[in-house]
Amino acid sequence: MIVFFYFLFSPPAGCDPREPSDACDLQIPNYERQFADTKANPFPQNLTPKPIFWENAIDGAFPDAISVPYIYLRDKHGVWLRYNERLSFDYLLGEDMPGEHYLYIEDDFSPSEEVRKKEKFYRHKSWNITLKEGANEIYKQTAHKITRQYIGSFDLHSNPGRTVWFPSSAEQNFEAISRLQIPLEAYDFPPKLNINTEITPQKYGKFRGDSEVLPVDENVYEIKTAQGAQKIRTSNMSKWPVEYKKQKAICGDKFCLFLFTDTDKEHKYCENIGNETAILFLNLERKFTSRSYTNSPLHRTNGYHFGLKEGYEIDDIASFEMIPSEFAEFRKEQQPDKMTYKNVPTGEKFIEYELKIYAKDGALINQYCDHYYMHKPIRELQ
């Protein structure tokens, strides 16, 4: 039995987990071979850095093949800025387009999840990339980026191994495109999004908001911050697990709460809640500030989504409160029948915000998923 488990869990022959190599990867030569003849196009030399605009931008997404901290977009309003931060907003910089800039086009035709499972690779991305200067196409490339599964150690979950590019020159050329991105001189904005991770109950205490901000255009809001008015644009959250079809913005003195409701009754995370609702925070102390759920002041107590009680819709929301509270943590314990679980206290307590959403009639209307949120408030703090 010991010998059996040794061979089952030991690394493949020639694989040293301390120095990963091809021997530590699950290789699929027949699959990779079909991309080996992908034509490598020459990359133009001595390109001058200029602002890069994403010409075929996808709502709520970010370029995948290149790595830039932000990308520029344009529409009837003017020039927008989108940071490479998950669940952020777009920020309107102004109406004036720069005189010289590049246009970037990225068409994604990556294999489906079904193909990934069948072929057993970790990830495969495929793109058609075009870089334009004015009306002229200066670079065009089809590329495949295949990440193999790592098999150098036993793990019930797939881990990434080495990555191979077809053609191999695409990796270097895409990095060269990334280095072309520069700030627009006409506009003042930080190179990285202001995250403001210091939003804590100890610093800000209790706060609320009851002023609805109506969009000035589809998904476009004009928000008054301490540094002046700023137009922001939300998205339909097309990259989220579900598509949120309704949205609303409620603001207070220091923060705005953006709520996005999923109206799909058939595909729900949790059966015990009504319309699932996602949340984003906008800090009004300065411009270019957003808070994704991963570092939200509510990350531990309700992640980024909860539900509205049955009978209530997003249009019924009138106000919110963020209340410093002490929480008790629980864990699920299997019961003797082996079919059911019971929430059992772990003994751990912590302090964080409790979010309360109120309807126009004053009723508390938000509720949380019993399966995901293993805690409950004990008391409100002064």
Short mmCIF file of N, CA and C in Angstrom, two decimals, residues 225-382:
data_model
loop_
_atom_site.label_atom_id
_atom_site.label_comp_id
_atom_site.label_asym_id
_atom_site.label_seq_id
_atom_site.Cartn_x
_atom_site.Cartn_y
_atom_site.Cartn_z
N THR A 225 -17.46 64.86 -6.03
CA THR A 225 -16.45 64.43 -5.08
C THR A 225 -15.83 65.65 -4.41
N ALA A 226 -14.97 65.42 -3.42
CA ALA A 226 -14.29 66.51 -2.74
C ALA A 226 -13.35 67.26 -3.68
N GLN A 227 -12.97 66.63 -4.78
CA GLN A 227 -12.07 67.25 -5.76
C GLN A 227 -12.81 67.74 -7.00
N GLY A 228 -14.14 67.82 -6.90
CA GLY A 228 -14.92 68.30 -8.03
C GLY A 228 -15.76 67.20 -8.65
N ALA A 229 -16.60 67.59 -9.60
CA ALA A 229 -17.50 66.63 -10.24
C ALA A 229 -16.71 65.67 -11.14
N GLN A 230 -17.18 64.44 -11.21
CA GLN A 230 -16.55 63.44 -12.06
C GLN A 230 -17.62 62.55 -12.69
N LYS A 231 -17.52 62.39 -13.99
CA LYS A 231 -18.41 61.47 -14.68
C LYS A 231 -17.80 60.08 -14.68
N ILE A 232 -18.61 59.11 -14.29
CA ILE A 232 -18.17 57.72 -14.30
C ILE A 232 -19.17 56.90 -15.08
N ARG A 233 -18.70 55.75 -15.56
CA ARG A 233 -19.58 54.86 -16.32
C ARG A 233 -19.47 53.46 -15.73
N THR A 234 -20.60 52.89 -15.44
CA THR A 234 -20.63 51.51 -14.98
C THR A 234 -20.75 50.62 -16.22
N SER A 235 -20.79 49.32 -16.00
CA SER A 235 -20.95 48.39 -17.12
C SER A 235 -22.06 47.42 -16.79
N ASN A 236 -22.36 46.55 -17.73
CA ASN A 236 -23.36 45.52 -17.44
C ASN A 236 -22.74 44.32 -16.75
N MET A 237 -21.49 44.46 -16.31
CA MET A 237 -20.80 43.41 -15.57
C MET A 237 -20.79 42.10 -16.36
N SER A 238 -20.49 42.20 -17.64
CA SER A 238 -20.56 41.04 -18.52
C SER A 238 -19.56 39.95 -18.16
N LYS A 239 -18.50 40.31 -17.40
CA LYS A 239 -17.51 39.32 -17.02
C LYS A 239 -17.82 38.68 -15.66
N TRP A 240 -18.93 39.09 -15.04
CA TRP A 240 -19.30 38.49 -13.76
C TRP A 240 -19.99 37.16 -14.02
N PRO A 241 -20.13 36.31 -12.99
CA PRO A 241 -20.78 35.01 -13.20
C PRO A 241 -22.20 35.13 -13.72
N VAL A 242 -22.90 36.19 -13.34
CA VAL A 242 -24.24 36.44 -13.86
C VAL A 242 -24.27 37.86 -14.39
N GLU A 243 -25.23 38.16 -15.23
CA GLU A 243 -25.33 39.50 -15.79
C GLU A 243 -26.35 40.31 -14.99
N TYR A 244 -25.91 41.42 -14.45
CA TYR A 244 -26.78 42.26 -13.64
C TYR A 244 -27.49 43.27 -14.54
N LYS A 245 -28.82 43.20 -14.54
CA LYS A 245 -29.60 43.91 -15.55
C LYS A 245 -30.14 45.25 -15.06
N LYS A 246 -30.18 45.47 -13.75
CA LYS A 246 -30.66 46.73 -13.22
C LYS A 246 -29.60 47.31 -12.29
N GLN A 247 -29.53 48.63 -12.20
CA GLN A 247 -28.56 49.25 -11.31
C GLN A 247 -29.11 50.53 -10.71
N LYS A 248 -28.49 50.92 -9.60
CA LYS A 248 -28.93 52.12 -8.89
C LYS A 248 -27.75 52.67 -8.10
N ALA A 249 -27.70 54.00 -7.97
CA ALA A 249 -26.64 54.67 -7.21
C ALA A 249 -27.27 55.48 -6.09
N ILE A 250 -26.83 55.22 -4.85
CA ILE A 250 -27.27 55.95 -3.67
C ILE A 250 -26.03 56.55 -3.01
N CYS A 251 -26.04 57.86 -2.77
CA CYS A 251 -24.86 58.54 -2.23
C CYS A 251 -25.14 59.19 -0.89
N GLY A 252 -24.06 59.30 -0.09
CA GLY A 252 -24.08 60.06 1.15
C GLY A 252 -23.03 61.14 1.08
N ASP A 253 -22.52 61.58 2.23
CA ASP A 253 -21.52 62.64 2.25
C ASP A 253 -20.14 62.15 1.80
N LYS A 254 -19.81 60.90 2.10
CA LYS A 254 -18.46 60.41 1.83
C LYS A 254 -18.40 59.25 0.84
N PHE A 255 -19.50 58.54 0.67
CA PHE A 255 -19.47 57.35 -0.17
C PHE A 255 -20.74 57.25 -1.02
N CYS A 256 -20.58 56.63 -2.17
CA CYS A 256 -21.72 56.22 -2.98
C CYS A 256 -21.74 54.70 -3.03
N LEU A 257 -22.93 54.16 -2.98
CA LEU A 257 -23.12 52.72 -3.09
C LEU A 257 -23.81 52.43 -4.42
N PHE A 258 -23.14 51.67 -5.28
CA PHE A 258 -23.73 51.26 -6.55
C PHE A 258 -24.22 49.83 -6.41
N LEU A 259 -25.48 49.62 -6.75
CA LEU A 259 -26.09 48.32 -6.60
C LEU A 259 -26.50 47.79 -7.97
N PHE A 260 -26.22 46.51 -8.20
CA PHE A 260 -26.53 45.86 -9.47
C PHE A 260 -27.33 44.60 -9.17
N THR A 261 -28.53 44.51 -9.73
CA THR A 261 -29.42 43.40 -9.40
C THR A 261 -29.56 42.43 -10.55
N ASP A 262 -29.47 41.16 -10.23
CA ASP A 262 -29.69 40.09 -11.20
C ASP A 262 -31.16 39.71 -11.15
N THR A 263 -31.82 39.74 -12.29
CA THR A 263 -33.25 39.42 -12.33
C THR A 263 -33.50 38.00 -12.83
N ASP A 264 -32.43 37.22 -12.99
CA ASP A 264 -32.56 35.84 -13.45
C ASP A 264 -32.92 34.95 -12.27
N LYS A 265 -34.13 34.44 -12.26
CA LYS A 265 -34.60 33.62 -11.14
C LYS A 265 -34.13 32.17 -11.23
N GLU A 266 -33.68 31.76 -12.42
CA GLU A 266 -33.37 30.35 -12.62
C GLU A 266 -31.94 29.99 -12.23
N HIS A 267 -31.01 30.94 -12.31
CA HIS A 267 -29.61 30.65 -11.99
C HIS A 267 -29.19 31.50 -10.80
N LYS A 268 -29.39 30.95 -9.61
CA LYS A 268 -29.12 31.69 -8.39
C LYS A 268 -28.04 31.00 -7.58
N TYR A 269 -27.21 31.83 -6.90
CA TYR A 269 -26.22 31.28 -5.99
C TYR A 269 -26.90 30.64 -4.78
N CYS A 270 -27.96 31.28 -4.34
CA CYS A 270 -28.53 30.92 -3.06
C CYS A 270 -30.05 30.89 -3.16
N GLU A 271 -30.65 29.84 -2.61
CA GLU A 271 -32.09 29.70 -2.73
C GLU A 271 -32.85 30.51 -1.69
N ASN A 272 -32.17 30.89 -0.60
CA ASN A 272 -32.90 31.54 0.48
C ASN A 272 -33.00 33.06 0.32
N ILE A 273 -32.48 33.61 -0.79
CA ILE A 273 -32.56 35.06 -0.97
C ILE A 273 -33.33 35.39 -2.23
N GLY A 274 -33.79 36.64 -2.30
CA GLY A 274 -34.54 37.10 -3.46
C GLY A 274 -33.61 37.51 -4.58
N ASN A 275 -33.86 38.65 -5.20
CA ASN A 275 -33.02 39.12 -6.31
C ASN A 275 -31.59 39.32 -5.83
N GLU A 276 -30.64 38.61 -6.43
CA GLU A 276 -29.25 38.76 -6.03
C GLU A 276 -28.74 40.14 -6.43
N THR A 277 -27.98 40.76 -5.54
CA THR A 277 -27.55 42.15 -5.72
C THR A 277 -26.07 42.27 -5.45
N ALA A 278 -25.33 42.82 -6.41
CA ALA A 278 -23.90 43.07 -6.25
C ALA A 278 -23.70 44.53 -5.87
N ILE A 279 -22.58 44.82 -5.20
CA ILE A 279 -22.33 46.18 -4.72
C ILE A 279 -20.91 46.62 -5.06
N LEU A 280 -20.78 47.91 -5.35
CA LEU A 280 -19.48 48.57 -5.50
C LEU A 280 -19.53 49.87 -4.71
N PHE A 281 -18.39 50.23 -4.11
CA PHE A 281 -18.30 51.49 -3.38
C PHE A 281 -17.50 52.51 -4.17
N LEU A 282 -17.94 53.76 -4.09
CA LEU A 282 -17.18 54.87 -4.66
C LEU A 282 -16.90 55.85 -3.53
N ASN A 283 -15.63 56.10 -3.26
CA ASN A 283 -15.21 57.02 -2.22
C ASN A 283 -15.23 58.44 -2.76
N LEU A 284 -15.95 59.33 -2.10
CA LEU A 284 -16.10 60.69 -2.58
C LEU A 284 -15.02 61.65 -2.10
N GLU A 285 -14.03 61.13 -1.36
CA GLU A 285 -12.99 62.01 -0.85
C GLU A 285 -12.04 62.46 -1.95
N ARG A 286 -11.91 61.67 -3.00
CA ARG A 286 -11.07 62.07 -4.12
C ARG A 286 -11.52 61.34 -5.38
N LYS A 287 -11.08 61.85 -6.51
CA LYS A 287 -11.46 61.26 -7.79
C LYS A 287 -10.72 59.95 -8.04
N PHE A 288 -11.16 59.27 -9.09
CA PHE A 288 -10.53 58.03 -9.54
C PHE A 288 -10.42 57.02 -8.40
N THR A 289 -11.52 56.84 -7.70
CA THR A 289 -11.53 55.94 -6.56
C THR A 289 -12.68 54.95 -6.71
N SER A 290 -12.37 53.70 -6.54
CA SER A 290 -13.39 52.66 -6.58
C SER A 290 -12.97 51.55 -5.64
N ARG A 291 -13.92 50.77 -5.24
CA ARG A 291 -13.62 49.65 -4.35
C ARG A 291 -14.27 48.40 -4.89
N SER A 292 -13.49 47.45 -5.30
CA SER A 292 -14.04 46.18 -5.71
C SER A 292 -14.34 45.36 -4.47
N TYR A 293 -15.09 44.28 -4.63
CA TYR A 293 -15.47 43.48 -3.47
C TYR A 293 -14.29 42.83 -2.80
N THR A 294 -13.17 42.64 -3.53
CA THR A 294 -12.03 41.93 -2.95
C THR A 294 -11.35 42.72 -1.85
N ASN A 295 -11.52 44.05 -1.82
CA ASN A 295 -10.98 44.82 -0.70
C ASN A 295 -12.04 45.77 -0.18
N SER A 296 -13.28 45.35 -0.26
CA SER A 296 -14.39 46.15 0.21
C SER A 296 -14.42 46.17 1.73
N PRO A 297 -14.97 47.24 2.33
CA PRO A 297 -15.14 47.22 3.78
C PRO A 297 -16.16 46.16 4.22
N LEU A 298 -16.80 45.51 3.24
CA LEU A 298 -17.77 44.45 3.55
C LEU A 298 -17.27 43.07 3.13
N HIS A 299 -15.99 42.97 2.79
CA HIS A 299 -15.48 41.74 2.19
C HIS A 299 -15.75 40.52 3.06
N ARG A 300 -15.54 40.65 4.34
CA ARG A 300 -15.67 39.48 5.21
C ARG A 300 -17.12 39.18 5.58
N THR A 301 -17.95 40.23 5.64
CA THR A 301 -19.31 40.03 6.12
C THR A 301 -20.33 39.77 5.03
N ASN A 302 -20.10 40.23 3.81
CA ASN A 302 -21.04 39.86 2.75
C ASN A 302 -20.43 39.87 1.37
N GLY A 303 -19.09 39.79 1.28
CA GLY A 303 -18.47 39.69 -0.04
C GLY A 303 -18.91 40.82 -0.94
N TYR A 304 -19.41 40.50 -2.12
CA TYR A 304 -19.88 41.55 -3.01
C TYR A 304 -21.34 41.37 -3.38
N HIS A 305 -21.99 40.32 -2.90
CA HIS A 305 -23.38 40.18 -3.27
C HIS A 305 -24.21 39.67 -2.10
N PHE A 306 -25.47 40.04 -2.14
CA PHE A 306 -26.46 39.57 -1.18
C PHE A 306 -27.77 39.52 -1.95
N GLY A 307 -28.88 39.51 -1.25
CA GLY A 307 -30.16 39.48 -1.95
C GLY A 307 -31.14 40.46 -1.34
N LEU A 308 -32.11 40.83 -2.13
CA LEU A 308 -33.23 41.62 -1.62
C LEU A 308 -34.34 40.67 -1.23
N LYS A 309 -35.04 40.98 -0.17
CA LYS A 309 -36.13 40.12 0.29
C LYS A 309 -37.19 40.00 -0.79
N GLU A 310 -37.88 38.86 -0.76
CA GLU A 310 -38.93 38.63 -1.75
C GLU A 310 -39.95 39.76 -1.72
N GLY A 311 -40.36 40.19 -2.90
CA GLY A 311 -41.34 41.25 -3.00
C GLY A 311 -40.72 42.62 -3.21
N TYR A 312 -39.37 42.72 -3.08
CA TYR A 312 -38.70 44.01 -3.25
C TYR A 312 -37.80 43.97 -4.49
N GLU A 313 -37.75 45.08 -5.18
CA GLU A 313 -36.91 45.25 -6.35
C GLU A 313 -35.92 46.38 -6.09
N ILE A 314 -34.94 46.53 -6.99
CA ILE A 314 -33.92 47.56 -6.81
C ILE A 314 -34.53 48.96 -6.82
N ASP A 315 -35.64 49.12 -7.52
CA ASP A 315 -36.30 50.43 -7.55
C ASP A 315 -36.86 50.82 -6.20
N ASP A 316 -37.05 49.85 -5.31
CA ASP A 316 -37.59 50.15 -3.98
C ASP A 316 -36.54 50.67 -3.01
N ILE A 317 -35.25 50.54 -3.35
CA ILE A 317 -34.18 50.96 -2.44
C ILE A 317 -34.15 52.46 -2.29
N ALA A 318 -34.11 52.92 -1.04
CA ALA A 318 -34.11 54.36 -0.77
C ALA A 318 -32.86 54.82 -0.04
N SER A 319 -32.23 53.97 0.77
CA SER A 319 -31.08 54.41 1.56
C SER A 319 -30.28 53.20 2.03
N PHE A 320 -29.07 53.48 2.54
CA PHE A 320 -28.23 52.43 3.12
C PHE A 320 -27.54 52.97 4.36
N GLU A 321 -27.15 52.06 5.23
CA GLU A 321 -26.33 52.38 6.41
C GLU A 321 -25.16 51.41 6.48
N MET A 322 -24.01 51.95 6.88
CA MET A 322 -22.84 51.13 7.17
C MET A 322 -22.59 51.27 8.66
N ILE A 323 -22.80 50.18 9.40
CA ILE A 323 -22.80 50.24 10.86
C ILE A 323 -21.64 49.40 11.42
N PRO A 324 -20.68 50.02 12.14
CA PRO A 324 -19.63 49.22 12.79
C PRO A 324 -20.25 48.23 13.77
N SER A 325 -19.90 46.96 13.62
CA SER A 325 -20.53 45.92 14.43
C SER A 325 -19.53 44.84 14.79
N GLU A 326 -19.85 44.13 15.86
CA GLU A 326 -19.08 42.96 16.23
C GLU A 326 -19.80 41.72 15.70
N PHE A 327 -19.03 40.84 15.06
CA PHE A 327 -19.60 39.64 14.45
C PHE A 327 -19.05 38.40 15.13
N ALA A 328 -19.86 37.35 15.15
CA ALA A 328 -19.43 36.02 15.58
C ALA A 328 -19.33 35.14 14.34
N GLU A 329 -18.29 34.32 14.31
CA GLU A 329 -18.05 33.45 13.16
C GLU A 329 -18.56 32.04 13.44
N PHE A 330 -19.05 31.38 12.39
CA PHE A 330 -19.57 30.03 12.51
C PHE A 330 -18.88 29.12 11.50
N ARG A 331 -19.04 27.83 11.72
CA ARG A 331 -18.62 26.83 10.73
C ARG A 331 -19.75 25.81 10.58
N LYS A 332 -19.76 25.13 9.44
CA LYS A 332 -20.80 24.12 9.21
C LYS A 332 -20.33 22.77 9.76
N GLU A 333 -21.17 22.12 10.51
CA GLU A 333 -20.86 20.82 11.10
C GLU A 333 -21.90 19.81 10.63
N GLN A 334 -21.38 18.71 10.05
CA GLN A 334 -22.27 17.68 9.54
C GLN A 334 -23.02 17.00 10.69
N GLN A 335 -24.31 16.76 10.49
CA GLN A 335 -25.13 16.14 11.52
C GLN A 335 -25.11 14.61 11.38
N PRO A 336 -25.58 13.89 12.41
CA PRO A 336 -25.52 12.42 12.40
C PRO A 336 -26.21 11.78 11.20
N ASP A 337 -27.21 12.45 10.63
CA ASP A 337 -27.89 11.85 9.48
C ASP A 337 -27.07 11.90 8.21
N LYS A 338 -25.89 12.55 8.26
CA LYS A 338 -24.96 12.67 7.14
C LYS A 338 -25.54 13.45 5.95
N MET A 339 -26.69 14.03 6.12
CA MET A 339 -27.36 14.74 5.03
C MET A 339 -27.50 16.23 5.30
N THR A 340 -27.51 16.62 6.55
CA THR A 340 -27.75 18.01 6.90
C THR A 340 -26.55 18.56 7.67
N TYR A 341 -26.47 19.92 7.70
CA TYR A 341 -25.39 20.61 8.40
C TYR A 341 -25.98 21.65 9.34
N LYS A 342 -25.25 21.92 10.38
CA LYS A 342 -25.67 22.92 11.37
C LYS A 342 -24.56 23.94 11.55
N ASN A 343 -24.93 25.21 11.66
CA ASN A 343 -23.95 26.26 11.92
C ASN A 343 -23.54 26.24 13.39
N VAL A 344 -22.25 26.06 13.61
CA VAL A 344 -21.72 25.95 14.97
C VAL A 344 -20.73 27.07 15.21
N PRO A 345 -20.81 27.81 16.34
CA PRO A 345 -19.87 28.91 16.61
C PRO A 345 -18.43 28.40 16.69
N THR A 346 -17.51 29.16 16.11
CA THR A 346 -16.09 28.82 16.20
C THR A 346 -15.42 29.46 17.41
N GLY A 347 -16.11 30.44 18.00
CA GLY A 347 -15.53 31.19 19.12
C GLY A 347 -14.81 32.45 18.68
N GLU A 348 -14.59 32.60 17.35
CA GLU A 348 -13.89 33.78 16.85
C GLU A 348 -14.88 34.93 16.67
N LYS A 349 -14.40 36.14 17.02
CA LYS A 349 -15.20 37.35 16.83
C LYS A 349 -14.36 38.39 16.10
N PHE A 350 -15.00 39.25 15.37
CA PHE A 350 -14.27 40.29 14.64
C PHE A 350 -15.17 41.51 14.46
N ILE A 351 -14.53 42.65 14.14
CA ILE A 351 -15.26 43.91 13.96
C ILE A 351 -15.21 44.30 12.49
N GLU A 352 -16.35 44.57 11.93
CA GLU A 352 -16.45 45.02 10.56
C GLU A 352 -17.78 45.74 10.36
N TYR A 353 -17.97 46.24 9.15
CA TYR A 353 -19.22 46.93 8.86
C TYR A 353 -20.35 45.94 8.61
N GLU A 354 -21.54 46.30 9.09
CA GLU A 354 -22.76 45.63 8.68
C GLU A 354 -23.51 46.57 7.75
N LEU A 355 -23.85 46.08 6.57
CA LEU A 355 -24.58 46.87 5.60
C LEU A 355 -26.07 46.64 5.76
N LYS A 356 -26.82 47.73 5.82
CA LYS A 356 -28.28 47.64 5.88
C LYS A 356 -28.87 48.46 4.75
N ILE A 357 -29.75 47.84 4.00
CA ILE A 357 -30.42 48.48 2.87
C ILE A 357 -31.89 48.67 3.24
N TYR A 358 -32.40 49.88 3.03
CA TYR A 358 -33.78 50.20 3.41
C TYR A 358 -34.61 50.56 2.18
N ALA A 359 -35.88 50.16 2.24
CA ALA A 359 -36.83 50.52 1.19
C ALA A 359 -37.44 51.88 1.49
N LYS A 360 -38.23 52.38 0.54
CA LYS A 360 -38.86 53.69 0.72
C LYS A 360 -39.84 53.70 1.88
N ASP A 361 -40.38 52.51 2.22
CA ASP A 361 -41.30 52.44 3.36
C ASP A 361 -40.58 52.24 4.69
N GLY A 362 -39.22 52.28 4.66
CA GLY A 362 -38.44 52.15 5.88
C GLY A 362 -38.07 50.73 6.25
N ALA A 363 -38.55 49.76 5.50
CA ALA A 363 -38.28 48.36 5.82
C ALA A 363 -36.84 47.98 5.48
N LEU A 364 -36.24 47.14 6.32
CA LEU A 364 -34.91 46.58 6.04
C LEU A 364 -35.09 45.45 5.04
N ILE A 365 -34.45 45.53 3.89
CA ILE A 365 -34.80 44.60 2.81
C ILE A 365 -33.64 43.74 2.29
N ASN A 366 -32.44 43.88 2.84
CA ASN A 366 -31.38 43.00 2.35
C ASN A 366 -31.22 41.78 3.26
N GLN A 367 -30.86 40.65 2.66
CA GLN A 367 -30.64 39.41 3.39
C GLN A 367 -29.46 38.69 2.76
N TYR A 368 -28.85 37.80 3.53
CA TYR A 368 -27.61 37.18 3.09
C TYR A 368 -27.77 35.69 2.86
N CYS A 369 -26.88 35.17 2.06
CA CYS A 369 -26.91 33.76 1.69
C CYS A 369 -26.44 32.91 2.87
N ASP A 370 -27.27 32.00 3.32
CA ASP A 370 -26.92 31.16 4.47
C ASP A 370 -25.72 30.27 4.18
N HIS A 371 -25.55 29.89 2.93
CA HIS A 371 -24.48 28.95 2.60
C HIS A 371 -23.10 29.62 2.61
N TYR A 372 -23.04 30.88 2.17
CA TYR A 372 -21.74 31.53 2.00
C TYR A 372 -21.29 32.32 3.23
N TYR A 373 -22.21 32.94 3.94
CA TYR A 373 -21.82 33.89 4.98
C TYR A 373 -21.98 33.28 6.36
N MET A 374 -20.86 32.81 6.89
CA MET A 374 -20.84 32.05 8.13
C MET A 374 -20.56 32.95 9.32
N HIS A 375 -21.44 33.89 9.59
CA HIS A 375 -21.27 34.81 10.69
C HIS A 375 -22.57 35.56 10.91
N LYS A 376 -22.69 36.19 12.04
CA LYS A 376 -23.85 37.04 12.28
C LYS A 376 -23.46 38.15 13.24
N PRO A 377 -24.10 39.33 13.10
CA PRO A 377 -23.74 40.43 14.00
C PRO A 377 -24.23 40.16 15.42
N ILE A 378 -23.36 40.50 16.38
CA ILE A 378 -23.71 40.34 17.79
C ILE A 378 -24.26 41.63 18.36
N ARG A 379 -23.54 42.74 18.03
CA ARG A 379 -23.96 44.02 18.56
C ARG A 379 -23.39 45.15 17.71
N GLU A 380 -24.11 46.25 17.70
CA GLU A 380 -23.62 47.44 17.03
C GLU A 380 -22.68 48.20 17.96
N LEU A 381 -21.64 48.78 17.37
CA LEU A 381 -20.67 49.52 18.17
C LEU A 381 -20.96 51.01 18.07
N GLN A 382 -20.69 51.72 19.15
CA GLN A 382 -20.91 53.18 19.16
C GLN A 382 -19.75 53.90 18.53
#
